[in-house]
mmCIF file of the C-alpha atoms, coordinates in Angstrom:
data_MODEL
# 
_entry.id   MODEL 
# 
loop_
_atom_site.group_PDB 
_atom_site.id 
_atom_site.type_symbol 
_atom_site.label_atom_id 
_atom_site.label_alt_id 
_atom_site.label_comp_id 
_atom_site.label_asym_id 
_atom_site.label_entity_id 
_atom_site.label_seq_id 
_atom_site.pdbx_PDB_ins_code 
_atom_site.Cartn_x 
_atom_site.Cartn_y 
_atom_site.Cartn_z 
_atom_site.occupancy 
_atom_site.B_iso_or_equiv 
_atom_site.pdbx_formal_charge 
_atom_site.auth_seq_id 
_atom_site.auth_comp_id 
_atom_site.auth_asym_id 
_atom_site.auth_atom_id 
_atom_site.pdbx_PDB_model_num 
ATOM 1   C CA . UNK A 1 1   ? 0.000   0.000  0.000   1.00 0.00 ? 1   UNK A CA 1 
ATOM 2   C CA . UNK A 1 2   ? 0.904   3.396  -0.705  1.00 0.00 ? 2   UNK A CA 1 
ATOM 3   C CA . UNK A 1 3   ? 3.194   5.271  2.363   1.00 0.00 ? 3   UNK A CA 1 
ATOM 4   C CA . UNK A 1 4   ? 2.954   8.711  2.860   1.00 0.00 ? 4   UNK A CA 1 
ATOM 5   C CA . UNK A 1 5   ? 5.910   11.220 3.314   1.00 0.00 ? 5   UNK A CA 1 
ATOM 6   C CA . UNK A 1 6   ? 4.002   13.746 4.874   1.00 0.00 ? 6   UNK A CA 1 
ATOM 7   C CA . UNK A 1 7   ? 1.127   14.983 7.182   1.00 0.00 ? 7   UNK A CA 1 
ATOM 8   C CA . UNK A 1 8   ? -0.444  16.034 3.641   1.00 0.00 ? 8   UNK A CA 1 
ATOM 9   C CA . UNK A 1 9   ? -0.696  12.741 1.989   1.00 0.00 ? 9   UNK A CA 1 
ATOM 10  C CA . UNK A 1 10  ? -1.084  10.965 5.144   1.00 0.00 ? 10  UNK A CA 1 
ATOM 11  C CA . UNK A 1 11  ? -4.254  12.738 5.572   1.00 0.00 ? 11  UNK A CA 1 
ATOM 12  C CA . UNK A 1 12  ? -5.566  11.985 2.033   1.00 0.00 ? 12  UNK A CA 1 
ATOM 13  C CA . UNK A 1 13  ? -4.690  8.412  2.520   1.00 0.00 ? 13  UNK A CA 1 
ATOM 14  C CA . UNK A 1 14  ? -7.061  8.164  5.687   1.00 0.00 ? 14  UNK A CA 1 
ATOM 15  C CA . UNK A 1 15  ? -9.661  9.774  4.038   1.00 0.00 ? 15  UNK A CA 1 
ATOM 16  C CA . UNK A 1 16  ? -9.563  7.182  1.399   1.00 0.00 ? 16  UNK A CA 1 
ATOM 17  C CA . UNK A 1 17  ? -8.943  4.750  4.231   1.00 0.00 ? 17  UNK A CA 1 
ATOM 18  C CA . UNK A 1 18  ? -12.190 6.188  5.930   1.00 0.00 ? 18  UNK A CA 1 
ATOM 19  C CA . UNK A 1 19  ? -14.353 4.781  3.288   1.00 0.00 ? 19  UNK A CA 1 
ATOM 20  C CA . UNK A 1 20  ? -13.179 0.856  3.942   1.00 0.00 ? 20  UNK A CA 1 
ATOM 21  C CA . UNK A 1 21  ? -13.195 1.388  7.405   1.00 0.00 ? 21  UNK A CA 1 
ATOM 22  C CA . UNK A 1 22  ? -9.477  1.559  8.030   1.00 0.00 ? 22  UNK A CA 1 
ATOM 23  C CA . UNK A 1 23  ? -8.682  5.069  8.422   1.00 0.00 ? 23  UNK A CA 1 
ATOM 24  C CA . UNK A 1 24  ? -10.034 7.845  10.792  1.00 0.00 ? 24  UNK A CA 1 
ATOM 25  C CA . UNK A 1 25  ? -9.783  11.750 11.433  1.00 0.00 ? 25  UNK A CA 1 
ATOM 26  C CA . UNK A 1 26  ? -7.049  12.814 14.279  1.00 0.00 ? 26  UNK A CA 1 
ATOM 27  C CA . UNK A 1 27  ? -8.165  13.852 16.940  1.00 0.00 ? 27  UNK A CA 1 
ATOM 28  C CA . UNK A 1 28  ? -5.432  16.851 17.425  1.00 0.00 ? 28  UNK A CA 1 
ATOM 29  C CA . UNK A 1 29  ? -4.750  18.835 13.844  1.00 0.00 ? 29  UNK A CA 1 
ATOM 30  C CA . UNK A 1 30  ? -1.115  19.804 13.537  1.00 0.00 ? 30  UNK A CA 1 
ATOM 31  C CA . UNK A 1 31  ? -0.233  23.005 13.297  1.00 0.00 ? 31  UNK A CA 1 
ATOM 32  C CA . UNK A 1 32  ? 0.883   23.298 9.108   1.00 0.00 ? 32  UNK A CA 1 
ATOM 33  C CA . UNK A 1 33  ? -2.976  21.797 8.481   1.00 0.00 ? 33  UNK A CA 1 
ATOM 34  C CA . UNK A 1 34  ? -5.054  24.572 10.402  1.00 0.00 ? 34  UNK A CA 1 
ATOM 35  C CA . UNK A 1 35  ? -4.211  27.603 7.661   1.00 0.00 ? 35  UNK A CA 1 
ATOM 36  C CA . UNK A 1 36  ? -7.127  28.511 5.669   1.00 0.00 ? 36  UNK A CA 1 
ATOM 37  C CA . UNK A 1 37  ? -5.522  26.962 1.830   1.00 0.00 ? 37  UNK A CA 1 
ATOM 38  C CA . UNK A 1 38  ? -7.341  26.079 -1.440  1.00 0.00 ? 38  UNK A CA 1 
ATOM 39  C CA . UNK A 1 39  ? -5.241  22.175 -2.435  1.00 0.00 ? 39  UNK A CA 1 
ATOM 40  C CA . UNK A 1 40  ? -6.299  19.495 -4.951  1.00 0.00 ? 40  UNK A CA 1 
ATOM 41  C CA . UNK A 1 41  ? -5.744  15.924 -4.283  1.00 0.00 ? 41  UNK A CA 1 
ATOM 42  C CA . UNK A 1 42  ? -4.425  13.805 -7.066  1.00 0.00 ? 42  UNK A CA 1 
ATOM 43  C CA . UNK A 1 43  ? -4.340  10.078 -7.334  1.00 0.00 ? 43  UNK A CA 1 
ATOM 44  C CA . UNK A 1 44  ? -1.953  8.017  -9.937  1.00 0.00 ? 44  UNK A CA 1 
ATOM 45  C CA . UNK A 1 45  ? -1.820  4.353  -10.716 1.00 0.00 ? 45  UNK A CA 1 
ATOM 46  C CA . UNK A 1 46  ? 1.632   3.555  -9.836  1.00 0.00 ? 46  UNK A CA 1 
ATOM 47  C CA . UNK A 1 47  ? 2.244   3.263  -14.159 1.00 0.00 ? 47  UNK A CA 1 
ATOM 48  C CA . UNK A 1 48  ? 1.621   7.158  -14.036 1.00 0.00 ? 48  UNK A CA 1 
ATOM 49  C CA . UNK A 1 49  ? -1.909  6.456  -15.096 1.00 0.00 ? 49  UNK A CA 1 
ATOM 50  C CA . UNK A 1 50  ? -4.215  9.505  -13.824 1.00 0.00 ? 50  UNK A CA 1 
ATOM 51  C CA . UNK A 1 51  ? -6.869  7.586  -11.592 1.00 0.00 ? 51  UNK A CA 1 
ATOM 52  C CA . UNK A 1 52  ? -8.366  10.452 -10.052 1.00 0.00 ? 52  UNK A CA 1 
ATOM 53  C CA . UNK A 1 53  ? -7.674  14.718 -9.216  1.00 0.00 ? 53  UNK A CA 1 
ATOM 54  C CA . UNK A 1 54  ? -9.929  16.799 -7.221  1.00 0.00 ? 54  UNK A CA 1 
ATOM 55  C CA . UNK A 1 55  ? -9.319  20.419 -6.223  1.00 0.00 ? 55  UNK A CA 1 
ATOM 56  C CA . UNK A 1 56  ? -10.135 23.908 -4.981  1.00 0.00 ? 56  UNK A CA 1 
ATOM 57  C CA . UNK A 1 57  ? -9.156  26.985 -6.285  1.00 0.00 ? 57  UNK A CA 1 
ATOM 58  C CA . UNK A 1 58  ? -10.541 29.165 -3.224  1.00 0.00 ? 58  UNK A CA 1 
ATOM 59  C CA . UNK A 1 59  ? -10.393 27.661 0.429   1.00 0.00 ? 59  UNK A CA 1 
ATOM 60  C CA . UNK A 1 60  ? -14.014 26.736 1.479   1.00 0.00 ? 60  UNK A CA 1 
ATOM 61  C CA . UNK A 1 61  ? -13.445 24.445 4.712   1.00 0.00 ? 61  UNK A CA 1 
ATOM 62  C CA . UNK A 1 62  ? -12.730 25.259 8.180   1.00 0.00 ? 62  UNK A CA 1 
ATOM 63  C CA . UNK A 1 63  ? -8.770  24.338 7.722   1.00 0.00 ? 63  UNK A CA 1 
ATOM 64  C CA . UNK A 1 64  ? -6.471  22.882 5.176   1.00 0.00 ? 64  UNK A CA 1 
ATOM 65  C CA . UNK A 1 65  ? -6.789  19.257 7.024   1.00 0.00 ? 65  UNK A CA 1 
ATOM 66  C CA . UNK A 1 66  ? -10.835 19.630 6.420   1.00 0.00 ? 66  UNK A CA 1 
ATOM 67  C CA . UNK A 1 67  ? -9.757  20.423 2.577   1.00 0.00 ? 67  UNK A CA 1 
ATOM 68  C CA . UNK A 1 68  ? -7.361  17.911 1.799   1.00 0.00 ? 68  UNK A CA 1 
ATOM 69  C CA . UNK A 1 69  ? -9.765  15.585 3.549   1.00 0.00 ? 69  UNK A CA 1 
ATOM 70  C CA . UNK A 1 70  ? -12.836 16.332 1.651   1.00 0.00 ? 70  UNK A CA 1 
ATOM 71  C CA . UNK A 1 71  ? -10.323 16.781 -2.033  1.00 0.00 ? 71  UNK A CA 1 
ATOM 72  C CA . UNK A 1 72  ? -9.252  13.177 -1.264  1.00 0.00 ? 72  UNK A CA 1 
ATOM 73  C CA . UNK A 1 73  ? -12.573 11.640 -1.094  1.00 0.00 ? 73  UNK A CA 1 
ATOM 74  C CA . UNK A 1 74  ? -13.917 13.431 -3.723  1.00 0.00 ? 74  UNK A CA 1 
ATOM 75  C CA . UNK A 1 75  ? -10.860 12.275 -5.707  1.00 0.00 ? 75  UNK A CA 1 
ATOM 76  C CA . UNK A 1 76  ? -11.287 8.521  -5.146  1.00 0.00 ? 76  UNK A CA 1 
ATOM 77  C CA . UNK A 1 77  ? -15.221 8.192  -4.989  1.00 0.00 ? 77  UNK A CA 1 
ATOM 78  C CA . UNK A 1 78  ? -16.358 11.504 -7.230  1.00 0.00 ? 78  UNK A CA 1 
ATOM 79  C CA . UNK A 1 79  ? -14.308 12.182 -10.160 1.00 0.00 ? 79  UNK A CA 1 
ATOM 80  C CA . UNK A 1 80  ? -16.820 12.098 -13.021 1.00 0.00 ? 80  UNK A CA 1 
ATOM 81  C CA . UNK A 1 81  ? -13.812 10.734 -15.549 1.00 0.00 ? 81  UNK A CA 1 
ATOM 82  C CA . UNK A 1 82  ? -13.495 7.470  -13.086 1.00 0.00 ? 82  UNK A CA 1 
ATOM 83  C CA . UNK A 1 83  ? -15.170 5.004  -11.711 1.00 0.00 ? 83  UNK A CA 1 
ATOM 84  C CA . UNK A 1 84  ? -15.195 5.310  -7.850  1.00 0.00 ? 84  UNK A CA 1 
ATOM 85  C CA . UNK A 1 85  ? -11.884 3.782  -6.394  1.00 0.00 ? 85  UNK A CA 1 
ATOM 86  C CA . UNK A 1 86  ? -12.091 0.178  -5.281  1.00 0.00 ? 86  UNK A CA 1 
ATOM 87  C CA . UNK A 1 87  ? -10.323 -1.391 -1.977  1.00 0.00 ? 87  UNK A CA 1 
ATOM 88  C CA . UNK A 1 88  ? -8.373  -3.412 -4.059  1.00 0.00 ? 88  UNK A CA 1 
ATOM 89  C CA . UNK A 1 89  ? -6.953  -0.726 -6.157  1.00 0.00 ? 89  UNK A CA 1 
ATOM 90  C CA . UNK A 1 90  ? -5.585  0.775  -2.648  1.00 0.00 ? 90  UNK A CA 1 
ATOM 91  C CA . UNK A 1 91  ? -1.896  -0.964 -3.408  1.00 0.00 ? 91  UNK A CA 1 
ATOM 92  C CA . UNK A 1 92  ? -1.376  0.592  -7.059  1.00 0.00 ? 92  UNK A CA 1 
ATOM 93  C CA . UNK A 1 93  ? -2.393  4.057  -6.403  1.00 0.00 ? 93  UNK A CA 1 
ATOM 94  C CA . UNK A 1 94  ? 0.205   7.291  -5.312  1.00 0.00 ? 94  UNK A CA 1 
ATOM 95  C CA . UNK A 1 95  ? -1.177  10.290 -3.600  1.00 0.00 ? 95  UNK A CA 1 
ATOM 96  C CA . UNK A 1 96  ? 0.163   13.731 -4.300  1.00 0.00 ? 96  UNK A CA 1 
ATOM 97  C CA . UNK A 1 97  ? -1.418  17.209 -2.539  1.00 0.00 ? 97  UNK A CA 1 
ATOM 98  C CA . UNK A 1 98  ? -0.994  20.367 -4.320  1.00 0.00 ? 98  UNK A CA 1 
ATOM 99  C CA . UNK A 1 99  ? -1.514  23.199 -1.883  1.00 0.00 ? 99  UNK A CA 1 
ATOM 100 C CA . UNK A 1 100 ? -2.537  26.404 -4.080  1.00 0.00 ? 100 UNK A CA 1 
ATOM 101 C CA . UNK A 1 101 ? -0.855  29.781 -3.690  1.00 0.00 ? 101 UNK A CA 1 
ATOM 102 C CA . UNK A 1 102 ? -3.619  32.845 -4.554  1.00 0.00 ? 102 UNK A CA 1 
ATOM 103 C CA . UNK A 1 103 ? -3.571  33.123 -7.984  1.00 0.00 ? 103 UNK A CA 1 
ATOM 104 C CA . UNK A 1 104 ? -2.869  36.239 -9.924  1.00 0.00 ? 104 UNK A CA 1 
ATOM 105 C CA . UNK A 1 105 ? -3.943  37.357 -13.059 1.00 0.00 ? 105 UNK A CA 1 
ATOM 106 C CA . UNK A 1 106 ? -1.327  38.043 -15.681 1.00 0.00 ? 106 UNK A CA 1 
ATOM 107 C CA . UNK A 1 107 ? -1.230  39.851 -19.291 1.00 0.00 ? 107 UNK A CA 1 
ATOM 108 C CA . UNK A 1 108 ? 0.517   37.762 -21.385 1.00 0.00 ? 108 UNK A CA 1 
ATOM 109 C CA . UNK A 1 109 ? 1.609   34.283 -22.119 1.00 0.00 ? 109 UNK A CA 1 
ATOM 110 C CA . UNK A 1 110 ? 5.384   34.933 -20.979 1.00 0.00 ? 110 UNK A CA 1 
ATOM 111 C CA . UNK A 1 111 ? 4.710   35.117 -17.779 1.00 0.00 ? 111 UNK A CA 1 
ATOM 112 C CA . UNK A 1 112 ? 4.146   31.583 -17.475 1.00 0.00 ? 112 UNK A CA 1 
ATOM 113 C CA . UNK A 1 113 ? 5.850   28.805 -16.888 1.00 0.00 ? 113 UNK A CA 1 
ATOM 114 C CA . UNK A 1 114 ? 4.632   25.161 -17.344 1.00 0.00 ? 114 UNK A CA 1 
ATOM 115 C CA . UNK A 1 115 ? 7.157   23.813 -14.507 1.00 0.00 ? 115 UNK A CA 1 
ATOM 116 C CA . UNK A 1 116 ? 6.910   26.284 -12.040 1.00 0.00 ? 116 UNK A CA 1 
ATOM 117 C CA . UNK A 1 117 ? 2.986   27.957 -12.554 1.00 0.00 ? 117 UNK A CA 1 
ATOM 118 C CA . UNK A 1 118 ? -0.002  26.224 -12.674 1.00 0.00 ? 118 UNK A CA 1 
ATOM 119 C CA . UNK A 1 119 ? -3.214  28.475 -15.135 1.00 0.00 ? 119 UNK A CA 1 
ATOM 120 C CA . UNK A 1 120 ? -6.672  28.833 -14.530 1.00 0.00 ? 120 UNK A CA 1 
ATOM 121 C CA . UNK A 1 121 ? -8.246  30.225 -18.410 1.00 0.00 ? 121 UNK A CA 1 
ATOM 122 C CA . UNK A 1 122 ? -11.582 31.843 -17.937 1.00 0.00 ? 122 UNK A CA 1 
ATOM 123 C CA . UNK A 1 123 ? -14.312 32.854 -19.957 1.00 0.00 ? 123 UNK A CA 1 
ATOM 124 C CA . UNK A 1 124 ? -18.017 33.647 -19.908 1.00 0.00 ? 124 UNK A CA 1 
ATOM 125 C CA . UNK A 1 125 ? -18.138 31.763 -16.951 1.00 0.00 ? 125 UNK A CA 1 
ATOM 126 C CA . UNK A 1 126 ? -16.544 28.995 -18.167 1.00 0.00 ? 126 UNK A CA 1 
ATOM 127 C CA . UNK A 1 127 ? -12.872 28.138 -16.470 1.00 0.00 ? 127 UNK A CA 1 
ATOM 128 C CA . UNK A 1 128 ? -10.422 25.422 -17.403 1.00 0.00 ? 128 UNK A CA 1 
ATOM 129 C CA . UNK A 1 129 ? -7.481  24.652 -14.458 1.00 0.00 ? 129 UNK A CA 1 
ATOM 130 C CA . UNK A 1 130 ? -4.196  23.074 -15.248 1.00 0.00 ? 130 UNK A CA 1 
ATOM 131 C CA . UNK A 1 131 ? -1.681  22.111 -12.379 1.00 0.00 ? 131 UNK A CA 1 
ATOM 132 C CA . UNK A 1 132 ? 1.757   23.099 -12.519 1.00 0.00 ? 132 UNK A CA 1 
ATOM 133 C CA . UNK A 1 133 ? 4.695   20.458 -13.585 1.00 0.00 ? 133 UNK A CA 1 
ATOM 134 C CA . UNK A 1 134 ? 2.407   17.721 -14.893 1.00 0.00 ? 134 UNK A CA 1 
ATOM 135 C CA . UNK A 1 135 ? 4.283   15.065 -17.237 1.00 0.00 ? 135 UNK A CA 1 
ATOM 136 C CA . UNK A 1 136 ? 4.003   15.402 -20.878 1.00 0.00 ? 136 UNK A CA 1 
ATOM 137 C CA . UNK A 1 137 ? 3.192   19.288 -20.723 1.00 0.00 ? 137 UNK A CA 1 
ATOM 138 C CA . UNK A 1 138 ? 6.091   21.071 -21.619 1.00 0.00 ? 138 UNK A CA 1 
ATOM 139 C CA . UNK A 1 139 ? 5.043   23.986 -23.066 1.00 0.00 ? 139 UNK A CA 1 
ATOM 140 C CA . UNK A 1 140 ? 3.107   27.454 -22.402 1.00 0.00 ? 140 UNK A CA 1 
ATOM 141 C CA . UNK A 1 141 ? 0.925   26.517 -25.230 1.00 0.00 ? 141 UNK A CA 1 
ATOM 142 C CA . UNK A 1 142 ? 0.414   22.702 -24.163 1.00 0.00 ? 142 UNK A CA 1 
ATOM 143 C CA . UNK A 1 143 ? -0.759  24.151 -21.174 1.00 0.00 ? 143 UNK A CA 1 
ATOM 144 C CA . UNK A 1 144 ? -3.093  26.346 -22.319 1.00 0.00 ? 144 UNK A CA 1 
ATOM 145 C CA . UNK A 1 145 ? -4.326  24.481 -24.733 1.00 0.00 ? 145 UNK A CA 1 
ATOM 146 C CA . UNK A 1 146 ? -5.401  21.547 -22.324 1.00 0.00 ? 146 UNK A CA 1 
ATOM 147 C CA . UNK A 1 147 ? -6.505  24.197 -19.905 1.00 0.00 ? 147 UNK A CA 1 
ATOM 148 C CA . UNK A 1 148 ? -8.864  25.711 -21.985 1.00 0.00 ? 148 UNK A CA 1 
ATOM 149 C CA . UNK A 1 149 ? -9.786  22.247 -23.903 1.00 0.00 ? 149 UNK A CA 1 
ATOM 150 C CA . UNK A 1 150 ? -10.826 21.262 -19.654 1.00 0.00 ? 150 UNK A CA 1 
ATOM 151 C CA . UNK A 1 151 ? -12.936 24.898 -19.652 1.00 0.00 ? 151 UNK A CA 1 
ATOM 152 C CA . UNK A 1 152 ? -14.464 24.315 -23.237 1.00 0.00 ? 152 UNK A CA 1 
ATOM 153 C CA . UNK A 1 153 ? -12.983 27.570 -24.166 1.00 0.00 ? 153 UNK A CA 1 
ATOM 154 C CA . UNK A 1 154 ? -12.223 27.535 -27.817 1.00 0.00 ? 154 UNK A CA 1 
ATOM 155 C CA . UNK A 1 155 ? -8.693  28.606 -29.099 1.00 0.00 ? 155 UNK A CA 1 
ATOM 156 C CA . UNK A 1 156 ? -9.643  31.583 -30.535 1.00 0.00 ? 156 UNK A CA 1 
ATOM 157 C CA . UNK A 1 157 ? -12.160 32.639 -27.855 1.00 0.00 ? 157 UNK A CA 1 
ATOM 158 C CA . UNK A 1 158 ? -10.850 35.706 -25.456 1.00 0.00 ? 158 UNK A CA 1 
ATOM 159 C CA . UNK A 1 159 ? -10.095 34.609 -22.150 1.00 0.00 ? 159 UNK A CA 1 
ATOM 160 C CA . UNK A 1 160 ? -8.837  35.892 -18.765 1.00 0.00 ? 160 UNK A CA 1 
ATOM 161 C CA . UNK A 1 161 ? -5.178  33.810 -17.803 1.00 0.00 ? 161 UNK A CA 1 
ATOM 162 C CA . UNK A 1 162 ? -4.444  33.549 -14.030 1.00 0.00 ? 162 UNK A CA 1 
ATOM 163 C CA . UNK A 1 163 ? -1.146  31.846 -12.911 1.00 0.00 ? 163 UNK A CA 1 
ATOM 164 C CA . UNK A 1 164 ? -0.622  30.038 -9.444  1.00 0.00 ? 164 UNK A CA 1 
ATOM 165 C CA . UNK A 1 165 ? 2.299   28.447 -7.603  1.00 0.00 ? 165 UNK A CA 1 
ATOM 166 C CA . UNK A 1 166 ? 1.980   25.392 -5.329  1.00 0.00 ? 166 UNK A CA 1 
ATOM 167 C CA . UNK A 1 167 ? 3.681   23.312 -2.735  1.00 0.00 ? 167 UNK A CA 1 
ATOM 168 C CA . UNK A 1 168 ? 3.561   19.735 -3.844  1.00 0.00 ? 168 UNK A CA 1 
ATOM 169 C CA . UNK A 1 169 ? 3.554   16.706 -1.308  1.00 0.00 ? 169 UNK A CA 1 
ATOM 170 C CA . UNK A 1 170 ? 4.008   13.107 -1.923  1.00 0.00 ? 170 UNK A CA 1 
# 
């Protein structure tokens, strides 16, 4: 089974855990988990395979813990482009948290940085999100092109580009 290397993932994992009865909430949050952060829980077959990636953009829970909490269940039981996660599947998964700096909205495409900044692309309502340093996108134009192809914003159509760093945890 999957091992955590930190409080972040640990707490994903027992969320997960939670739903086959072999995980539970602590009773004491530690300190790094009570800040008010928007994070998105990702889950990869141990081939790379995406198997799951849920996320906020804005903080909406009481804590970060509460967030990465709820992100991991909705991650393994909710993610419309998978079926829910089964027990079995529990030893071929990873876990990664991405904990979201605010994003800021920028002018132009050089400000970006496919390694280092993740993009939101908005328009009319519409927004497409792409995480920073994801395999296979090495490009400014990869990733906006997959982040508006997520937001069904057209290539041509004029959107609003936001950049964001995060802290990633394994």
């Amino acid at each position: 089974m999957y091992q955590p290397k930190s409080i972040y993932t640990e707490t994903a994992l027992n969320s997960i855990l939670e739903n086959f009865s072999k995980g539970k909430k602590l009773s004491s949050i530690p300190e790094e988990l009570k800040v008010k952060a928007a994070c998105f829980v990702t889950l990869h077959k141990i081939s790379g395979e995406l198997r799951g990636c849920i996320g906020t953009l804005e903080p909406f829970r009481e804590n970060l813990y509460e967030e990465i909490w709820g992100n991991a269940k909705s991650a393994a039981f909710s993610d419309p482009r998978f079926s829910k996660l089964k027990e079995a599947e529990l030893d071929e998964i990873e876990i990664s948290v991405d904990v979201l700096e605010k994003a800021e909205r920028i002018e132009g495409k050089e400000k970006l940085d496919p390694k280092i900044y993740g993009v939101i692309v908005s328009s009319g309502g519409r927004r497409g999100v792409l995480l920073p340093d994801i395999e296979g996108v090495d490009s400014v134009e990869e990733q906006l092109s997959i982040a508006r192809m997520k937001g069904g914003i057209g290539p041509g159509e004029k959107a609003v580009i936001y950049r964001f760093k995060v802290k990633r945890y394994h």
